[in-house]
Short mmCIF file of C-alpha atoms and ligand atoms in Angstrom, two decimals:
data_model
loop_
_atom_site.label_atom_id
_atom_site.label_comp_id
_atom_site.label_asym_id
_atom_site.label_seq_id
_atom_site.Cartn_x
_atom_site.Cartn_y
_atom_site.Cartn_z
CA MET A 1 0.00 0.00 0.00
CA LEU A 2 2.76 2.36 1.01
CA LYS A 3 4.62 1.50 -2.20
CA TRP A 4 1.47 2.23 -4.21
CA LEU A 5 1.04 5.64 -2.58
CA LYS A 6 4.68 6.43 -3.18
CA ASN A 7 4.38 5.46 -6.85
CA ARG A 8 1.32 7.67 -7.27
CA ARG A 9 3.11 10.59 -5.69
CA ASP A 10 6.22 10.02 -7.86
CA LYS A 11 4.06 9.73 -10.94
CA LYS A 12 2.33 13.05 -10.25
CA LYS A 13 5.63 14.69 -9.62
CA ARG A 14 7.01 13.36 -12.89
CA LYS A 15 3.95 14.30 -14.91
CA ASN A 16 4.37 17.93 -13.91
CA THR A 17 7.73 18.00 -15.65
CA ALA A 18 6.64 15.89 -18.60
CA LYS A 19 7.90 18.15 -21.39
CA LYS A 20 11.50 17.19 -21.87
CA VAL A 21 14.06 19.93 -22.35
CA TYR A 22 17.37 19.01 -23.96
CA SER A 23 20.69 20.87 -24.11
CA ASP A 24 21.33 23.44 -26.82
CA GLY A 25 22.28 22.02 -30.17
CA VAL A 26 20.21 18.85 -29.84
CA ARG A 27 18.20 18.31 -33.01
CA ILE A 28 14.55 17.35 -32.69
CA ILE A 29 13.15 15.93 -35.91
CA PRO A 30 9.35 16.14 -35.87
CA ARG A 31 7.18 13.34 -37.17
CA ALA A 32 6.24 15.23 -40.32
CA GLU A 33 9.92 15.41 -41.27
CA HIS A 34 11.25 11.95 -40.37
CA GLY A 35 8.21 10.10 -41.66
CA ILE A 36 8.45 7.08 -39.33
CA SER A 37 5.01 5.64 -39.00
CA ARG A 38 3.88 3.68 -35.97
CA LYS A 39 2.34 1.26 -38.45
CA ASN A 40 5.82 -0.09 -39.18
CA MET A 41 6.53 -0.55 -35.51
CA ASP A 42 6.06 -3.60 -33.44
CA ASP A 43 2.78 -3.51 -31.45
CA SER A 44 4.43 -4.85 -28.32
CA ALA A 45 7.11 -2.15 -28.46
CA ILE A 46 4.43 0.54 -28.77
CA LYS A 47 2.60 -0.93 -25.79
CA VAL A 48 5.74 -0.84 -23.66
CA LEU A 49 6.63 2.70 -24.71
CA SER A 50 3.11 3.97 -24.12
CA ARG A 51 2.74 2.40 -20.71
CA LEU A 52 6.06 3.80 -19.52
CA ASN A 53 5.07 7.19 -20.85
CA LYS A 54 1.65 7.09 -19.19
CA ALA A 55 3.31 6.27 -15.90
CA GLY A 56 5.27 9.48 -16.25
CA TYR A 57 8.61 8.09 -17.37
CA GLU A 58 10.65 9.07 -20.39
CA ALA A 59 10.42 6.29 -22.99
CA TYR A 60 12.27 6.07 -26.30
CA LEU A 61 12.71 3.51 -29.01
CA VAL A 62 16.47 3.32 -29.59
CA GLY A 63 19.31 1.77 -31.49
CA GLY A 64 19.03 -0.22 -34.68
CA ALA A 65 15.23 -0.04 -34.73
CA VAL A 66 15.09 3.74 -35.33
CA ARG A 67 17.88 3.49 -37.92
CA ASP A 68 16.13 0.68 -39.77
CA LEU A 69 12.74 2.41 -39.68
CA LEU A 70 14.31 5.54 -41.17
CA LEU A 71 15.79 3.39 -43.92
CA GLY A 72 12.44 1.74 -44.55
CA HIS A 73 13.63 -1.68 -43.32
CA ARG A 74 11.77 -3.89 -40.90
CA PRO A 75 13.87 -3.87 -37.67
CA LYS A 76 15.17 -7.14 -36.24
CA ASP A 77 14.43 -6.15 -32.68
CA PHE A 78 12.92 -3.21 -30.84
CA ASP A 79 14.90 -1.85 -27.91
CA VAL A 80 13.56 0.67 -25.44
CA ALA A 81 15.46 3.14 -23.24
CA THR A 82 13.93 4.88 -20.25
CA ASP A 83 14.68 6.82 -17.09
CA ALA A 84 12.71 4.25 -15.05
CA THR A 85 14.92 1.88 -13.08
CA PRO A 86 14.57 -1.84 -13.83
CA GLU A 87 12.62 -2.27 -10.60
CA GLN A 88 10.22 0.51 -11.60
CA VAL A 89 9.76 -1.13 -14.99
CA LYS A 90 9.01 -4.43 -13.30
CA GLU A 91 6.28 -2.80 -11.26
CA LEU A 92 4.53 -1.67 -14.42
CA PHE A 93 4.60 -4.98 -16.31
CA ARG A 94 3.46 -8.34 -15.03
CA ASN A 95 5.24 -10.05 -17.96
CA CYS A 96 8.61 -8.56 -16.99
CA ARG A 97 11.81 -10.35 -15.95
CA LEU A 98 14.95 -8.64 -14.81
CA ILE A 99 18.13 -10.06 -16.22
CA GLY A 100 21.87 -9.36 -16.05
CA ARG A 101 24.05 -8.80 -13.07
CA ARG A 102 26.57 -6.36 -14.52
CA PHE A 103 23.89 -4.10 -15.91
CA ARG A 104 20.32 -4.98 -15.06
CA LEU A 105 17.88 -4.97 -17.96
CA ALA A 106 14.15 -5.55 -18.04
CA HIS A 107 12.80 -8.07 -20.51
CA ILE A 108 9.09 -7.72 -21.24
CA HIS A 109 7.75 -10.97 -22.62
CA PHE A 110 4.99 -11.16 -25.24
CA GLY A 111 4.78 -14.87 -25.92
CA ARG A 112 8.16 -15.75 -27.42
CA HIS A 113 8.80 -12.16 -28.38
CA ILE A 114 10.81 -9.96 -25.99
CA ILE A 115 11.12 -6.20 -25.75
CA GLU A 116 14.31 -5.19 -23.98
CA VAL A 117 14.05 -2.13 -21.76
CA ALA A 118 17.29 -0.54 -20.57
CA THR A 119 17.63 2.25 -18.05
CA PHE A 120 19.73 5.15 -19.36
CA ARG A 121 23.37 4.43 -18.70
CA GLY A 122 25.64 7.05 -17.21
CA HIS A 123 29.33 7.85 -17.56
CA HIS A 124 31.82 5.32 -16.42
CA ASP A 125 34.95 6.46 -14.65
CA ASP A 126 37.57 4.85 -12.46
CA SER A 127 36.07 6.13 -9.27
CA GLY A 128 32.51 4.90 -9.83
CA SER A 129 31.10 1.50 -10.52
CA GLY A 130 32.40 1.56 -14.09
CA ARG A 131 35.96 0.38 -14.71
CA GLN A 132 38.45 0.13 -17.58
CA ASP A 133 41.60 -1.95 -18.04
CA GLU A 134 45.04 -0.68 -19.08
CA THR A 135 44.13 -0.66 -22.82
CA GLY A 136 41.02 1.41 -22.12
CA ARG A 137 38.59 -1.51 -22.42
CA ILE A 138 35.43 -1.11 -20.38
CA LEU A 139 35.20 -3.90 -17.87
CA ARG A 140 32.23 -2.66 -15.91
CA ASP A 141 29.52 -0.34 -17.05
CA ASN A 142 26.77 -0.28 -14.51
CA VAL A 143 25.97 3.32 -13.68
CA TYR A 144 22.55 4.78 -14.40
CA GLY A 145 22.37 8.20 -16.03
CA ASP A 146 20.18 10.44 -18.15
CA ILE A 147 19.48 10.38 -21.87
CA GLU A 148 22.33 12.75 -22.74
CA GLN A 149 24.80 10.45 -21.02
CA ASP A 150 23.19 7.36 -22.51
CA VAL A 151 24.05 8.60 -26.01
CA TRP A 152 27.75 8.35 -25.23
CA ARG A 153 27.72 4.68 -24.50
CA ARG A 154 26.31 3.90 -27.94
CA ASP A 155 28.65 3.06 -30.78
CA PHE A 156 27.75 4.67 -34.11
CA THR A 157 25.82 7.88 -34.67
CA CYS A 158 23.25 5.99 -36.77
CA ASN A 159 22.58 3.75 -33.74
CA ALA A 160 22.10 6.65 -31.35
CA LEU A 161 18.78 8.09 -32.48
CA TYR A 162 15.92 8.19 -29.96
CA TYR A 163 12.30 8.00 -31.03
CA ASN A 164 10.28 9.78 -28.35
CA ILE A 165 6.88 8.24 -27.76
CA ALA A 166 5.73 11.43 -25.97
CA ASP A 167 5.57 13.47 -29.19
CA PHE A 168 6.71 10.98 -31.91
CA SER A 169 9.82 13.02 -32.66
CA VAL A 170 13.31 11.66 -33.26
CA VAL A 171 15.93 13.14 -30.94
CA ASP A 172 19.42 13.41 -32.42
CA PHE A 173 22.36 14.35 -30.17
CA VAL A 174 25.23 13.43 -32.46
CA GLY A 175 24.28 14.04 -36.11
CA GLY A 176 23.00 10.49 -36.61
CA TYR A 177 20.00 11.56 -38.68
CA ASP A 178 22.10 13.07 -41.47
CA ASP A 179 24.50 10.12 -41.31
CA VAL A 180 21.63 7.67 -41.85
CA LYS A 181 20.34 9.74 -44.75
CA GLN A 182 23.82 9.89 -46.28
CA GLY A 183 24.74 6.28 -45.59
CA ARG A 184 27.67 7.10 -43.30
CA LEU A 185 28.96 4.97 -40.44
CA ARG A 186 30.67 7.16 -37.87
CA LEU A 187 31.65 6.41 -34.31
CA ILE A 188 30.47 8.81 -31.63
CA GLY A 189 33.47 10.60 -30.13
CA ASP A 190 37.13 9.72 -30.65
CA PRO A 191 37.36 6.50 -32.70
CA ASP A 192 40.67 5.48 -31.13
CA GLU A 193 39.19 5.71 -27.66
CA ARG A 194 35.90 4.09 -28.62
CA TYR A 195 37.58 1.04 -30.19
CA ARG A 196 39.79 0.71 -27.14
CA GLU A 197 36.77 0.76 -24.83
CA ASP A 198 35.28 -2.10 -26.82
CA PRO A 199 37.24 -3.53 -29.76
CA VAL A 200 34.18 -5.53 -30.88
CA ARG A 201 32.95 -2.24 -32.34
CA MET A 202 35.40 -2.87 -35.22
CA LEU A 203 33.46 -6.00 -36.13
CA ARG A 204 30.20 -4.16 -35.72
CA ALA A 205 31.47 -1.49 -38.14
CA ILE A 206 32.12 -4.14 -40.77
CA ARG A 207 28.75 -5.78 -40.21
CA PHE A 208 26.75 -2.55 -40.40
CA ALA A 209 28.68 -1.33 -43.45
CA ALA A 210 27.93 -4.64 -45.21
CA LYS A 211 24.34 -4.91 -44.08
CA LEU A 212 23.28 -1.30 -44.63
CA GLY A 213 25.56 -0.55 -47.57
CA PHE A 214 27.02 2.37 -45.55
CA SER A 215 30.53 3.69 -46.00
CA ILE A 216 32.78 3.73 -42.95
CA ASP A 217 34.09 7.16 -42.05
CA GLU A 218 37.82 7.55 -42.86
CA THR A 219 39.11 8.02 -39.32
CA CYS A 220 37.07 5.03 -38.19
CA GLN A 221 38.66 3.01 -41.01
CA TYR A 222 42.13 4.17 -40.09
CA PHE A 223 41.83 3.02 -36.48
CA ILE A 224 40.41 -0.38 -37.42
CA ARG A 225 43.60 -0.94 -39.41
CA GLU A 226 45.70 0.35 -36.53
CA GLU A 227 44.05 -1.49 -33.68
CA GLY A 228 42.80 -4.82 -34.97
CA ALA A 229 45.10 -6.66 -32.58
CA LEU A 230 42.95 -5.49 -29.64
CA LEU A 231 40.49 -8.19 -30.67
CA ARG A 232 42.94 -10.70 -29.23
CA ASP A 233 41.93 -9.58 -25.72
CA ILE A 234 38.23 -10.29 -26.22
CA PRO A 235 36.91 -13.53 -24.74
CA PRO A 236 36.59 -16.19 -27.49
CA ALA A 237 32.94 -16.86 -26.60
CA ARG A 238 31.98 -13.23 -27.26
CA LEU A 239 33.89 -13.25 -30.54
CA TYR A 240 32.00 -16.38 -31.55
CA GLU A 241 28.69 -14.52 -31.09
CA GLU A 242 29.92 -11.55 -33.11
CA VAL A 243 31.42 -13.63 -35.90
CA LEU A 244 28.18 -15.55 -36.18
CA LYS A 245 26.30 -12.27 -36.56
CA LEU A 246 28.67 -11.35 -39.40
CA PHE A 247 28.27 -14.66 -41.19
CA HIS A 248 24.55 -15.01 -40.64
CA SER A 249 23.70 -11.41 -41.49
CA GLY A 250 22.66 -12.41 -45.00
CA HIS A 251 25.76 -10.48 -46.16
CA ALA A 252 28.49 -12.96 -45.30
CA ILE A 253 30.36 -12.29 -48.55
CA GLU A 254 30.68 -8.55 -47.90
CA CYS A 255 31.45 -9.10 -44.22
CA PHE A 256 34.21 -11.54 -45.07
CA ALA A 257 35.63 -9.13 -47.65
CA GLY A 258 35.60 -6.45 -44.92
CA LEU A 259 37.43 -8.69 -42.46
CA ARG A 260 40.15 -9.29 -45.04
CA GLU A 261 40.33 -5.69 -46.18
CA PHE A 262 40.85 -4.43 -42.63
CA HIS A 263 43.20 -7.26 -41.65
CA LEU A 264 40.94 -8.53 -38.91
CA LEU A 265 40.70 -12.10 -40.17
CA GLU A 266 44.21 -12.77 -38.90
CA HIS A 267 43.13 -11.97 -35.34
CA LEU A 268 40.04 -14.14 -35.46
CA PHE A 269 41.09 -17.08 -37.63
CA PRO A 270 44.86 -16.80 -37.84
CA GLU A 271 45.48 -20.12 -39.60
CA ALA A 272 42.72 -19.54 -42.12
CA ALA A 273 44.08 -16.05 -42.88
CA VAL A 274 47.50 -17.52 -43.71
CA ALA A 275 46.17 -20.51 -45.65
CA LEU A 276 43.83 -18.35 -47.74
CA ASP A 277 46.37 -15.69 -48.58
CA GLY A 278 46.84 -15.86 -52.36
CA ASN A 279 44.95 -19.17 -52.46
CA GLU A 280 42.48 -18.58 -55.28
CA THR A 281 40.78 -21.95 -55.16
CA GLY A 282 40.39 -21.76 -51.37
CA LEU A 283 38.89 -18.28 -51.62
CA LYS A 284 36.57 -19.28 -54.43
CA PHE A 285 35.33 -22.24 -52.38
CA LEU A 286 34.68 -20.03 -49.36
CA GLN A 287 32.96 -17.47 -51.53
CA LEU A 288 30.60 -20.16 -52.84
CA ALA A 289 29.90 -21.41 -49.30
CA MET A 290 29.07 -17.88 -48.16
CA GLN A 291 26.95 -17.22 -51.20
CA SER A 292 24.90 -20.30 -50.47
CA THR A 293 24.52 -19.26 -46.79
CA ASP A 294 23.41 -15.76 -47.83
CA GLU A 295 20.88 -17.21 -50.26
CA ARG A 296 19.47 -19.55 -47.63
CA ILE A 297 19.10 -16.68 -45.17
CA HIS A 298 17.32 -14.52 -47.72
CA LYS A 299 14.93 -17.41 -48.38
CA ASN A 300 14.38 -17.94 -44.63
CA MET A 301 15.87 -21.41 -44.83
CA PRO A 302 17.73 -22.88 -41.84
CA VAL A 303 21.51 -22.55 -41.68
CA THR A 304 23.99 -24.22 -39.38
CA PRO A 305 27.10 -22.44 -38.16
CA ALA A 306 28.93 -25.76 -38.58
CA PHE A 307 28.83 -25.59 -42.40
CA LEU A 308 30.39 -22.15 -42.71
CA PHE A 309 33.00 -22.73 -40.02
CA ALA A 310 33.88 -26.04 -41.70
CA ALA A 311 34.30 -24.14 -44.97
CA LEU A 312 36.34 -21.35 -43.38
CA LEU A 313 38.76 -23.79 -41.78
CA TRP A 314 39.00 -26.12 -44.77
CA ALA A 315 42.07 -24.46 -46.37
CA PRO A 316 44.18 -24.61 -43.18
CA LEU A 317 42.97 -28.15 -42.55
CA LEU A 318 44.19 -29.21 -45.99
CA LYS A 319 47.54 -27.61 -45.25
CA ARG A 320 47.96 -29.45 -41.99
CA THR A 321 46.79 -32.71 -43.56
CA GLU A 322 49.31 -32.37 -46.42
CA LYS A 323 52.14 -32.26 -43.92
CA ARG A 324 50.98 -35.46 -42.27
CA LEU A 325 50.51 -37.19 -45.60
CA ASP A 326 54.09 -36.32 -46.49
CA LYS A 327 55.11 -38.28 -43.41
CA GLY A 328 53.27 -41.29 -44.79
CA GLU A 329 50.15 -41.27 -42.60
CA PRO A 330 46.98 -42.72 -44.16
CA HIS A 331 44.64 -40.03 -45.47
CA ALA A 332 41.69 -40.44 -43.11
CA LEU A 333 43.89 -40.53 -40.04
CA ALA A 334 45.95 -37.54 -41.16
CA LEU A 335 42.75 -35.55 -41.66
CA GLN A 336 41.29 -36.50 -38.29
CA LYS A 337 44.44 -35.70 -36.38
CA SER A 338 44.87 -32.41 -38.19
CA ALA A 339 41.25 -31.50 -37.47
CA SER A 340 41.66 -32.15 -33.73
CA ALA A 341 44.82 -30.08 -33.49
CA MET A 342 43.45 -27.25 -35.60
CA VAL A 343 40.15 -26.96 -33.76
CA ALA A 344 41.98 -26.96 -30.42
CA GLU A 345 44.13 -24.07 -31.64
CA GLN A 346 41.23 -22.16 -33.23
CA VAL A 347 38.96 -22.11 -30.16
CA ARG A 348 41.60 -20.12 -28.30
CA HIS A 349 40.67 -17.19 -30.56
CA VAL A 350 37.04 -17.64 -31.56
CA SER A 351 35.44 -20.45 -29.67
CA ILE A 352 33.08 -22.73 -31.57
CA PRO A 353 30.64 -24.77 -29.46
CA LYS A 354 31.38 -28.47 -29.38
CA ARG A 355 28.02 -29.42 -30.89
CA PHE A 356 29.19 -27.63 -34.02
CA THR A 357 32.81 -28.78 -34.06
CA THR A 358 31.48 -32.35 -33.96
CA VAL A 359 29.43 -31.70 -37.09
CA MET A 360 32.37 -29.95 -38.74
CA ARG A 361 34.52 -33.02 -38.20
CA ASP A 362 31.80 -35.20 -39.67
CA ILE A 363 31.66 -33.01 -42.75
CA TRP A 364 35.44 -33.07 -43.11
CA GLY A 365 35.75 -36.79 -42.33
CA LEU A 366 33.17 -37.68 -44.96
CA GLN A 367 35.15 -35.82 -47.64
CA SER A 368 37.80 -38.53 -47.59
CA ARG A 369 35.16 -41.26 -47.46
CA PHE A 370 33.47 -40.03 -50.63
CA SER A 371 36.10 -41.98 -52.60
CA ASN A 372 34.40 -45.18 -51.34
CA ARG A 373 32.12 -45.83 -54.23
CA LYS A 374 31.53 -49.53 -53.91
CA GLY A 375 28.76 -51.56 -52.31
CA LYS A 376 28.32 -51.32 -48.58
CA ARG A 377 30.95 -48.66 -48.09
CA ALA A 378 29.15 -46.25 -50.38
CA THR A 379 25.88 -47.05 -48.65
CA ALA A 380 27.46 -46.37 -45.25
CA VAL A 381 28.62 -42.95 -46.44
CA PHE A 382 25.18 -42.26 -47.83
CA GLU A 383 23.50 -43.26 -44.58
CA HIS A 384 25.67 -41.04 -42.44
CA PRO A 385 23.44 -38.44 -40.71
CA LYS A 386 25.62 -35.63 -42.06
CA PHE A 387 25.68 -36.96 -45.62
CA ARG A 388 23.67 -34.06 -47.03
CA ALA A 389 25.86 -31.31 -45.57
CA ALA A 390 29.02 -33.21 -46.52
CA TYR A 391 27.72 -33.76 -50.07
CA ASP A 392 26.93 -30.03 -50.46
CA PHE A 393 30.44 -29.31 -49.20
CA LEU A 394 31.90 -31.75 -51.75
CA CYS A 395 30.01 -30.15 -54.62
CA LEU A 396 31.19 -26.66 -53.63
CA ARG A 397 34.76 -27.99 -53.68
CA ALA A 398 34.10 -29.28 -57.16
CA ARG A 399 32.60 -25.98 -58.30
CA ALA A 400 35.60 -24.12 -56.93
CA GLY A 401 37.89 -26.36 -58.99
CA GLU A 402 39.54 -28.06 -56.03
CA ILE A 403 38.40 -31.51 -57.15
CA SER A 404 36.86 -32.84 -60.32
CA GLU A 405 33.17 -32.19 -61.06
CA GLU A 406 32.85 -35.91 -61.57
CA ASP A 407 33.26 -36.54 -57.79
CA CYS A 408 30.14 -34.54 -57.07
CA GLN A 409 28.24 -35.92 -60.07
CA TRP A 410 28.83 -39.50 -59.02
CA TRP A 411 27.11 -38.91 -55.69
CA THR A 412 24.36 -36.92 -57.32
CA GLU A 413 23.68 -39.91 -59.59
CA PHE A 414 23.97 -42.30 -56.67
CA GLN A 415 21.21 -40.48 -54.84
CA LYS A 416 19.01 -40.61 -57.92
CA ASN A 417 19.58 -44.17 -59.00
CA SER A 418 20.97 -46.48 -56.36
CA PRO A 419 18.57 -49.00 -54.83
CA GLU A 420 19.61 -47.84 -51.34
CA ALA A 421 18.68 -44.29 -52.16
CA GLN A 422 15.40 -45.35 -53.71
CA GLN A 423 14.61 -47.30 -50.58
CA LYS A 424 15.45 -44.30 -48.42
CA LYS A 425 13.12 -42.20 -50.56
CA VAL A 426 10.18 -44.56 -50.37
CA GLN A 427 10.60 -45.55 -46.75
CA PRO A 428 11.63 -42.41 -44.97
CA GLN A 429 9.40 -43.14 -41.97
CA LYS A 430 11.60 -46.06 -40.94
CA ARG A 431 14.39 -43.70 -40.04
CA HIS A 432 12.24 -41.59 -37.74
CA GLY A 433 10.45 -44.05 -35.48
CA ARG A 434 13.13 -45.24 -33.11
CA PRO A 435 16.50 -43.51 -32.85
CA ARG A 436 18.97 -45.61 -34.79
CA ARG A 437 22.12 -46.62 -33.05
CA ARG A 438 24.99 -45.59 -35.19
CA LYS A 439 28.33 -47.30 -35.02
CA ARG A 440 31.17 -44.92 -34.35
CA THR A 441 33.20 -44.89 -37.48
CA SER A 442 35.49 -42.12 -36.42
CA LYS A 443 38.47 -42.50 -34.19
CA ILE A 444 38.47 -38.86 -33.19
CA LYS A 445 38.19 -38.21 -29.49
CA ASP A 446 36.59 -34.96 -28.42
P1 ATP B 501 20.91 -5.02 -35.32
O1 ATP B 501 20.14 -4.58 -36.50
O2 ATP B 501 22.01 -5.95 -35.66
O3 ATP B 501 20.07 -5.49 -34.17
P2 ATP B 501 21.51 -2.84 -33.55
O4 ATP B 501 22.09 -1.49 -33.87
O5 ATP B 501 20.12 -2.88 -33.02
O6 ATP B 501 21.66 -3.70 -34.85
P3 ATP B 501 22.25 -4.33 -31.23
O7 ATP B 501 23.43 -5.23 -31.10
O8 ATP B 501 20.89 -4.91 -31.23
O9 ATP B 501 22.52 -3.51 -32.56
O10 ATP B 501 22.39 -3.23 -30.11
C1 ATP B 501 21.39 -2.25 -29.86
C2 ATP B 501 22.04 -0.88 -29.63
O11 ATP B 501 22.90 -0.93 -28.49
C3 ATP B 501 22.93 -0.41 -30.78
O12 ATP B 501 22.21 0.23 -31.78
C4 ATP B 501 23.89 0.51 -30.07
O13 ATP B 501 23.31 1.76 -29.86
C5 ATP B 501 24.08 -0.15 -28.72
N1 ATP B 501 25.23 -1.08 -28.71
C6 ATP B 501 25.22 -2.41 -28.88
N2 ATP B 501 26.45 -2.94 -28.80
C7 ATP B 501 27.28 -1.91 -28.56
C8 ATP B 501 28.68 -1.80 -28.35
N3 ATP B 501 29.49 -2.85 -28.41
N4 ATP B 501 29.17 -0.55 -28.10
C9 ATP B 501 28.36 0.52 -28.04
N5 ATP B 501 27.04 0.46 -28.24
C10 ATP B 501 26.50 -0.71 -28.49
MG1 MG B 502 19.15 -4.60 -32.43
#
């Protein structure tokens, strides 16, 4: 009861100062000018914004959503920023969960759909609860602030526009509106400092440039080239998430080209960077793999990270395998041993979850088994659960000119004509009923 009375009093107090006043120089773009229509917005996001606003809080749609709406794209997610604390947000929404220890966020659940509500973040400094390491990287960032401070923790100007539900205007503190209109990607503040605070912003620059077709501002480009090595200090699990966003953005080809252009590939996939350097066939193969991933994403078809990572690490795997073959090891064994050693080395930079490295090894292992074209051995290859992915991989190798087209054609024909394949086609239900026990054919130990 007391809490309720207090909330009512706070609400009244806040309502009296509802009209927000910003510092001089802040640009307010009215609805008539920016043209964003609420029709293109997510209903749940509007509900959240409106309820916060009615309760007397400031409530803005922020980040990529405003940028994408201005560009006429459908945003991937709708993030909200407010001056309400996470606890205050929780009081307003029954479907709210608070998450995060470092910086608490409110997640408002609408079925499987989530609207993330963040309280404005303040400045971090050594004395407060924010902290940086010796390279300038932000280690803790858990101070609340106001909207004008919140802007400074965002990365690019195009990601720092605030759509104000109170009057439907877009608030621009850093020139983001013109940058969106002109297709410019520019970091807020001093690029050197901003990359040092969080080197992952270099990868974000490449992803946004590829995805939005924006050009990266020259100083921002310069410092990516200068400071790429800072990525080596980022935990491999976080880099995995970011790399996946690059490769599953639907613009993997452009993202990969960006990683090579700015010499970042060598910090993420050092062996691949060396093995692909000047390797035309290897690059062609990877290009084809990325093209097929991009096409699948544009068609809303499922993609597995295992396929692209297997493709990316194929050139260095071949290199390692060659060395073992020269020592006289049998092919399959040389490949398996090389795969184990290479994956162990790779996950120190960008970690790849084990459920995917297992599939990658299956795809690689099957490549050497595709030469088994007789009787039961061919059938065993065909019945492997990862046959389809491995076969696609094989055909891309053929298209890139690494192996003969005939290798791929033989298996294409096999699937069309062999009695085993026909049986599989007409009796697919048999394979679903009870899980089949599969003999381990591989000697690899995880
Ligand atoms: P996407 O279309 O990929 O979702 P986005 O711009 O919405 O792009 P998110 O990763 O969803 O990107 O982050 C939401 C917002 O949070 C960003 O627009 C940006 O303002 C801020 N942000 C996210 N990551 C960082 C970062 N590493 N440094 C600074 N600001 C960030
Ligand atoms: Mg987003």
